[in-house]
Tab-separated table of C-alpha atoms and ligand atoms in Angstrom:
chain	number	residue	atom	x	y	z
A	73	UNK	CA	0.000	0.000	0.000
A	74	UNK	CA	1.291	3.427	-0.717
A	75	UNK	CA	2.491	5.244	2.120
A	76	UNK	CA	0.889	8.052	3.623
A	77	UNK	CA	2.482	11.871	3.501
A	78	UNK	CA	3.151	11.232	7.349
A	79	UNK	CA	4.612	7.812	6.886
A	80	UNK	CA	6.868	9.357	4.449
A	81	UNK	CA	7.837	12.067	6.513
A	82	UNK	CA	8.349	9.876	9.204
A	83	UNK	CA	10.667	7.478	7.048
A	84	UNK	CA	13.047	10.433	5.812
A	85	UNK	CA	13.373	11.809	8.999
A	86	UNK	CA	14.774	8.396	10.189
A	87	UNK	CA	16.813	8.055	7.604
A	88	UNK	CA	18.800	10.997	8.069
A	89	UNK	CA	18.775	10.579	11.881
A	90	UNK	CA	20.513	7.382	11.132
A	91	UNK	CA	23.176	9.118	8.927
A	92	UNK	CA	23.868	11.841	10.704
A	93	UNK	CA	25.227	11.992	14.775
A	94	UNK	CA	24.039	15.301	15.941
A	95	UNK	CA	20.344	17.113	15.123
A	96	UNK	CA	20.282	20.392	14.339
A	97	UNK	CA	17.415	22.480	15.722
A	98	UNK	CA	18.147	25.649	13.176
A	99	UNK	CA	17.661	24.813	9.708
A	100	UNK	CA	18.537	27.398	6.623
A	101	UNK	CA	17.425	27.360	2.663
A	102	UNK	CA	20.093	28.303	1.229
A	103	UNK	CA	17.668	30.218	-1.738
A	104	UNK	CA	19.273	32.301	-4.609
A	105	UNK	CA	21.430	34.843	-2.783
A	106	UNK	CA	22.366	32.693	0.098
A	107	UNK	CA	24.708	30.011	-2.181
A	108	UNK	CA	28.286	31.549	-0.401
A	109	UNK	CA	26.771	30.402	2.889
A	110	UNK	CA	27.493	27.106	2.193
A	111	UNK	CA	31.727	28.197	2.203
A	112	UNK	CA	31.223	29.410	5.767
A	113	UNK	CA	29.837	26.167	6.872
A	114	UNK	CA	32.143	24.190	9.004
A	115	UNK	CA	30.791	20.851	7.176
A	116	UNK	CA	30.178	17.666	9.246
A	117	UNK	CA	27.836	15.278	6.228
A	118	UNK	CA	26.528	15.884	3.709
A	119	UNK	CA	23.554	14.191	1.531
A	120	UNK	CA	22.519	14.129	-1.676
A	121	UNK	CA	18.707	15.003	-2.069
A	122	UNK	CA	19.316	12.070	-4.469
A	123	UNK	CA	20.460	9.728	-2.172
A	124	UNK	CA	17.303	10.129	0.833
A	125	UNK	CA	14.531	8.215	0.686
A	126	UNK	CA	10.998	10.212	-0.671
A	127	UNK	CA	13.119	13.518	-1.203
A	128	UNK	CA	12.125	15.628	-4.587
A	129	UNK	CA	14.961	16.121	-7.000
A	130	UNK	CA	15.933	19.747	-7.488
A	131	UNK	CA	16.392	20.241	-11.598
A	132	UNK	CA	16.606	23.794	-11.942
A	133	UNK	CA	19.848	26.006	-13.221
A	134	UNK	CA	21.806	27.413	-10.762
A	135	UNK	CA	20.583	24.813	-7.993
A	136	UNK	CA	22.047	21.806	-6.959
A	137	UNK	CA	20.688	19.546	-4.185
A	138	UNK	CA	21.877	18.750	-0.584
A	139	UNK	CA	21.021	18.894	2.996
A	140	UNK	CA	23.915	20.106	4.733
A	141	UNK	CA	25.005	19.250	8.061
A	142	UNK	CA	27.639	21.469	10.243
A	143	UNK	CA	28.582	24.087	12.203
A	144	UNK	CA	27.884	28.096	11.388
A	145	UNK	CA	28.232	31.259	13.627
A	146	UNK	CA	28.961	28.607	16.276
A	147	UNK	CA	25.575	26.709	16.073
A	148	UNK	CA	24.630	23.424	14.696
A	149	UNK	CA	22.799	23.531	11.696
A	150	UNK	CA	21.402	22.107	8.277
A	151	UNK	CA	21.284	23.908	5.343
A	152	UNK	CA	19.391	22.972	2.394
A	153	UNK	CA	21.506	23.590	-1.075
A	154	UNK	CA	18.849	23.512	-3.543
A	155	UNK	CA	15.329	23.976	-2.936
A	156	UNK	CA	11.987	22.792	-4.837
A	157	UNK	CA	10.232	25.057	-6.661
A	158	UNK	CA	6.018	25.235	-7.651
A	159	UNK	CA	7.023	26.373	-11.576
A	160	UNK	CA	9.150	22.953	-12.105
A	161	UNK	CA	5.885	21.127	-11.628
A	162	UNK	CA	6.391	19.951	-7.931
A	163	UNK	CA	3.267	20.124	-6.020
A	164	UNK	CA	3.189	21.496	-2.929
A	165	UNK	CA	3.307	18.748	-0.983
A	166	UNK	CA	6.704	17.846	-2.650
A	167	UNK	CA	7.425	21.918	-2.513
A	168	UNK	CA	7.226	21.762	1.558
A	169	UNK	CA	8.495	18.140	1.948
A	170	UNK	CA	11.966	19.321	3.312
A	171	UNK	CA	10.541	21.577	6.161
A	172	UNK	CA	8.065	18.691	7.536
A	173	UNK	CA	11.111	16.786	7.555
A	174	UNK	CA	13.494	19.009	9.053
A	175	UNK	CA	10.537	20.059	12.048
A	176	UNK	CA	10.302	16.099	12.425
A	177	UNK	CA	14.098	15.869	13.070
A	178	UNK	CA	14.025	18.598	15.092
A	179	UNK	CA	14.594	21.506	13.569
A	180	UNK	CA	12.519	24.351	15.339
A	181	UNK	CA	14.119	27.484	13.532
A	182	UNK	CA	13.955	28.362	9.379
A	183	UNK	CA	16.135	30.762	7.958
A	184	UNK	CA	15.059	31.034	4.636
A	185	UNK	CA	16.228	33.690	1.608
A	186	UNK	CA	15.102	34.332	-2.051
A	187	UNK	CA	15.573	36.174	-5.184
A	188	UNK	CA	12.839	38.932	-5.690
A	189	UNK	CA	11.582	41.918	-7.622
A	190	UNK	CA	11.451	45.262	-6.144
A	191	UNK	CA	8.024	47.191	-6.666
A	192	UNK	CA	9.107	49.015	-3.622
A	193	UNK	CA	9.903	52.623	-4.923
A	194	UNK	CA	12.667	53.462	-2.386
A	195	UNK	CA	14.490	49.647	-3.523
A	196	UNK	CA	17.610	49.637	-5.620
A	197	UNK	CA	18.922	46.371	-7.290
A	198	UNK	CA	21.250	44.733	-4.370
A	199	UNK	CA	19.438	45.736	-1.823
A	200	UNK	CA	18.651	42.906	1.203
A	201	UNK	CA	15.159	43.184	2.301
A	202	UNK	CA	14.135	41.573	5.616
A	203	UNK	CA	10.817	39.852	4.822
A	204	UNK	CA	7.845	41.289	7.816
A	205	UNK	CA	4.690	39.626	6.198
A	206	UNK	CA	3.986	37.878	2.550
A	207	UNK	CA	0.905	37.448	0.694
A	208	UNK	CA	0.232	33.843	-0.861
A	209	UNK	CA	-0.468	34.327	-4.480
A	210	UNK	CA	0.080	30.063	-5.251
A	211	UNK	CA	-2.822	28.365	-6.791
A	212	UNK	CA	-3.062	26.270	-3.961
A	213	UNK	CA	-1.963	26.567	-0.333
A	214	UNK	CA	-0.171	23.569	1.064
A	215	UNK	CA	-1.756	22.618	3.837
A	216	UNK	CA	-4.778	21.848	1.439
A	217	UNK	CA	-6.353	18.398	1.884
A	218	UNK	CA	-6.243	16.254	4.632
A	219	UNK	CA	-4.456	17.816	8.098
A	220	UNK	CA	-2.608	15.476	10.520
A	221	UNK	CA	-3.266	16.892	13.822
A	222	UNK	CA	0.679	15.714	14.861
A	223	UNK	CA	1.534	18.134	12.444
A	224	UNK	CA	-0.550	21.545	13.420
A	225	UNK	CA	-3.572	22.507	13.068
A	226	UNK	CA	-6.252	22.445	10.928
A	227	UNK	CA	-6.362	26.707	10.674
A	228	UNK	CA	-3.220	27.393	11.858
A	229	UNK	CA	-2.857	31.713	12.468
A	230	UNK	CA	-0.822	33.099	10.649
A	231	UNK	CA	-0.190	36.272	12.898
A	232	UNK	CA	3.290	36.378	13.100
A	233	UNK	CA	4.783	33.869	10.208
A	234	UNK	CA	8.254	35.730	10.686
A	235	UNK	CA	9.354	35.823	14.151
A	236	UNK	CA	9.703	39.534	15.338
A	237	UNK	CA	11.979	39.182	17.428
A	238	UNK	CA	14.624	37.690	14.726
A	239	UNK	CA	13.488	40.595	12.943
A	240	UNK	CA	14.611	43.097	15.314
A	241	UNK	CA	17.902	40.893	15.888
A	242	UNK	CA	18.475	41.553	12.190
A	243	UNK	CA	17.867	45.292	12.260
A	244	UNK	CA	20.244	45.690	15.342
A	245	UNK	CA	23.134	43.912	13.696
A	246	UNK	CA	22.677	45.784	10.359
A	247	UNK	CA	22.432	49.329	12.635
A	248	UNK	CA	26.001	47.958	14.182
A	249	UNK	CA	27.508	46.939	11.055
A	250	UNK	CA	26.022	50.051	9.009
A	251	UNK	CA	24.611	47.507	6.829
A	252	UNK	CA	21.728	49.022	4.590
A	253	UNK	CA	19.018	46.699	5.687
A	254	UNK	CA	15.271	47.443	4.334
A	255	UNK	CA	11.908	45.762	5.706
A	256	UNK	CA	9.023	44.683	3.337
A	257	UNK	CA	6.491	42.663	2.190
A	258	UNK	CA	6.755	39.561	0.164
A	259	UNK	CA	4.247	38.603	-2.711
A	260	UNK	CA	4.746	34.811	-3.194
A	261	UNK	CA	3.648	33.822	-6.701
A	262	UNK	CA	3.870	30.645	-8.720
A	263	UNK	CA	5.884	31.516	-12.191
A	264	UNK	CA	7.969	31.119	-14.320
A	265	UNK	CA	6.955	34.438	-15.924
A	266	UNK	CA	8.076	37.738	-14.335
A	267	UNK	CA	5.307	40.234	-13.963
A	268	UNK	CA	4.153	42.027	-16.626
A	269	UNK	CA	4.433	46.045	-15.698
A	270	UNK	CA	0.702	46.033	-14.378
A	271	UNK	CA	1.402	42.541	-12.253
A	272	UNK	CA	4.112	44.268	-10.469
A	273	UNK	CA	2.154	47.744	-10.018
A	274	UNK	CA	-0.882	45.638	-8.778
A	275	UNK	CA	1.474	43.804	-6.415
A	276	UNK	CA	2.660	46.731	-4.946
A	277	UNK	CA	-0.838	48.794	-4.804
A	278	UNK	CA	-1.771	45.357	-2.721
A	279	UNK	CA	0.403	45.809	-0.117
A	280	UNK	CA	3.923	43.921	-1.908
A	281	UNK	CA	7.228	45.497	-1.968
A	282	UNK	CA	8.990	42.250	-3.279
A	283	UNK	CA	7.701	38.985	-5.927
A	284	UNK	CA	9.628	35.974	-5.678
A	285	UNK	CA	8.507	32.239	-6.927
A	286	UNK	CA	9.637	30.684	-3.436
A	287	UNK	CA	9.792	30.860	0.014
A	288	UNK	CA	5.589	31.658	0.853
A	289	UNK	CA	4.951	27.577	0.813
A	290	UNK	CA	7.730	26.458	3.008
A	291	UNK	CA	6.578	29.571	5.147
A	292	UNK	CA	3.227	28.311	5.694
A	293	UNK	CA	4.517	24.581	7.108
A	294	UNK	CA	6.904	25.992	8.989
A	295	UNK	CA	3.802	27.970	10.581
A	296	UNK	CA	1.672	25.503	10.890
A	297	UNK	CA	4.688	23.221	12.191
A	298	UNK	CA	4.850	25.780	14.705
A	299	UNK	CA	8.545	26.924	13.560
A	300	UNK	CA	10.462	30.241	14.248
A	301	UNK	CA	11.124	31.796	10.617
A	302	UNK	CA	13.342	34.658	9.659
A	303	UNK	CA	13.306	35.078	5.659
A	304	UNK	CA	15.398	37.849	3.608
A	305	UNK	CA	15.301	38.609	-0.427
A	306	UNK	CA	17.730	40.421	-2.128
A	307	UNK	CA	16.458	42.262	-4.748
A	308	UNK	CA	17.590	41.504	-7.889
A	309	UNK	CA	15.696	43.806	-10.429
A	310	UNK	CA	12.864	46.486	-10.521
A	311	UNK	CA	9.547	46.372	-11.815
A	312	UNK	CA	6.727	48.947	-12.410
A	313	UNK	CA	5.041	50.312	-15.437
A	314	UNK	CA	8.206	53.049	-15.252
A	315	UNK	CA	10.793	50.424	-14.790
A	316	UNK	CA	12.136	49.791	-18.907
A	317	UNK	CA	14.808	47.175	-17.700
A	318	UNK	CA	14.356	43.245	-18.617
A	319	UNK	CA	14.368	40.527	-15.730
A	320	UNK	CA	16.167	38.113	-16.942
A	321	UNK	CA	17.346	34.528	-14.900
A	322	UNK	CA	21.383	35.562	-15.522
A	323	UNK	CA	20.746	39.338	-14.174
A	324	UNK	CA	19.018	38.142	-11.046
A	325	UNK	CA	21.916	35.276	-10.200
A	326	UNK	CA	24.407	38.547	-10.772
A	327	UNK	CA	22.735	40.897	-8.428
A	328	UNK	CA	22.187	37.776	-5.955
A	329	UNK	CA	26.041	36.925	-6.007
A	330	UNK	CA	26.838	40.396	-5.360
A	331	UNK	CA	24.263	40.722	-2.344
A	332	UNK	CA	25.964	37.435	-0.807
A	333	UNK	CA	28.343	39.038	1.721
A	334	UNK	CA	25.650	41.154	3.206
A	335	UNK	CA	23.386	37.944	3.791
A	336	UNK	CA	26.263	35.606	4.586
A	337	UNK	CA	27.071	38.350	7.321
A	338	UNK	CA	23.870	38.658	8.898
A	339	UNK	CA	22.653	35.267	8.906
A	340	UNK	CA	25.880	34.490	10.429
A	341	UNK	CA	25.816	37.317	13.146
A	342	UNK	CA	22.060	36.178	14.118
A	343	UNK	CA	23.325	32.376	14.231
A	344	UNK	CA	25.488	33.702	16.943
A	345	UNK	CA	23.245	35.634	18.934
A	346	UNK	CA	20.582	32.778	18.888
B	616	LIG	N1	9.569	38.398	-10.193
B	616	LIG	C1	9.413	37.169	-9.739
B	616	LIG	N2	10.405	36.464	-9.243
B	616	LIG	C2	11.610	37.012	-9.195
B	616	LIG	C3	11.840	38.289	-9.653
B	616	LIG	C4	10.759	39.032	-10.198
B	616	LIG	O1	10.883	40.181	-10.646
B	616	LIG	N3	13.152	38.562	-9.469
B	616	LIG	C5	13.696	37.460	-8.911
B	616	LIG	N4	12.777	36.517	-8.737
């Protein structure tokens, strides 16, 4: 009989707890942006999404897939290389897979970063936005169809998906380290298209500073799982119906590789502070 989504859960979580010695209880997706974190790691195993039982393959460009195990900013962690996205035709079962497993390991923190469009007048291209709130602009939510109480609850709130207090941990480091930090709103939508000029005005007249195609799913499970999240975009280009320049997949991975030192140093300063 085919297992059930909790059996599977269950399984993976097993599996890695039987390949790796210590649990982690902060885990980090390592999104487009957050890639150099990986060098900072003090690496203790590492496996292939490949090789773990139930585990989605990543296939998009500029992703590769591994959990991570090892030390950062002093603290034990995992660190997902490679995450699974909605537009490659993962449901979002598959999409939030990872986080059910990591919470059933242990994990009880989520750092988690993104790519993103600015609609956010005051944004320039490189900028590192601390995500306050998101709007869910999927198809489909993924705590859709049938709710295992062991997991969370039917209607979970979502009152405070990113912790505030992380939030403010962020804003004092960047204050110390004169780090231009900036605060918004994420609009979570499923892709692969960028907006079209009235998409990204719309998003913003809603309430949206930033668009990405990630990051809103794994949000809501980590909710619902009851997890601490802290998420961050860098922006990597500017829409509006003023904004002439073409989002392309190479110019965001540029501006994200040039953000890197600014996340790698704050997600590193907070892992310390923690
Ligand atoms: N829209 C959607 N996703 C994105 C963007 C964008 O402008 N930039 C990076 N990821």
């Amino acid at each position: 009989m085919e297992k059930t989504y909790l059996e599977k859960i269950k399984e993976t979580a097993e599996f890695i707890k039987s390949n790796v010695g210590t649990m982690p209880k902060i885990g980090i997706i390592l999104g487009t942006g957050l890639g150099d974190l990986v060098n900072h790691i003090d690496i203790d195993k590492e496996l292939e999404y490949k090789d773990i039982p139930n585990f989605p393959i990543s296939t998009v460009e500029g992703h590769s897939g591994k959990l991570i195990f090892g030390r950062l900013g002093g603290k034990y962690i995992v660190a997902m290389q490679g995450r699974f996205h909605y537009y490659e035709g993962y449901d979002m079962k598959q999409v939030t897979f990872p986080v059910r497993v990591m919470k059933q390991f242990g994990v009880e923190t989520l750092f988690v970063s993104n790519a993103a469009g600015g609609m956010n007048k005051e944004f320039v291209v490189g900028d590192v936005m601390v995500i306050t709130d998101h709007i869910n602009l999927f198809p489909e939510n993924p705590l859709r169809g049938k709710n295992y109480e062991e997991l969370g609850p039917r209607f979970p709130a979502m009152t405070e998906p990113y912790s505030l207090s992380m939030i403010e941990m962020a804003d004092n480091i960047a204050k110390e380290q004169n780090i231009r930090l900036m605060h918004g709103v994420y609009v979570g939508t499923p892709g692969p298209t960028f907006e079209t000029p009235a998409e990204y005005e719309y998003f913003r007249i809603i309430g949206g500073d930033a668009v990405g195609m990630s990051t809103v799913p794994e949000v809501i499970v980590a909710n619902h799982a009851d997890m601490k999240v802290f998420g961050v975009s860098v922006i990597t280009d500017l829409g509006g119906k003023d904004i002439k320049e073409v989002p392309s997949h190479e110019e965001v991975q540029k501006a994200a590789i040039k953000a890197q030192p600014v996340m790698t140093q704050i997600i590193k300063n907070m892992l310390e502070r923690l």
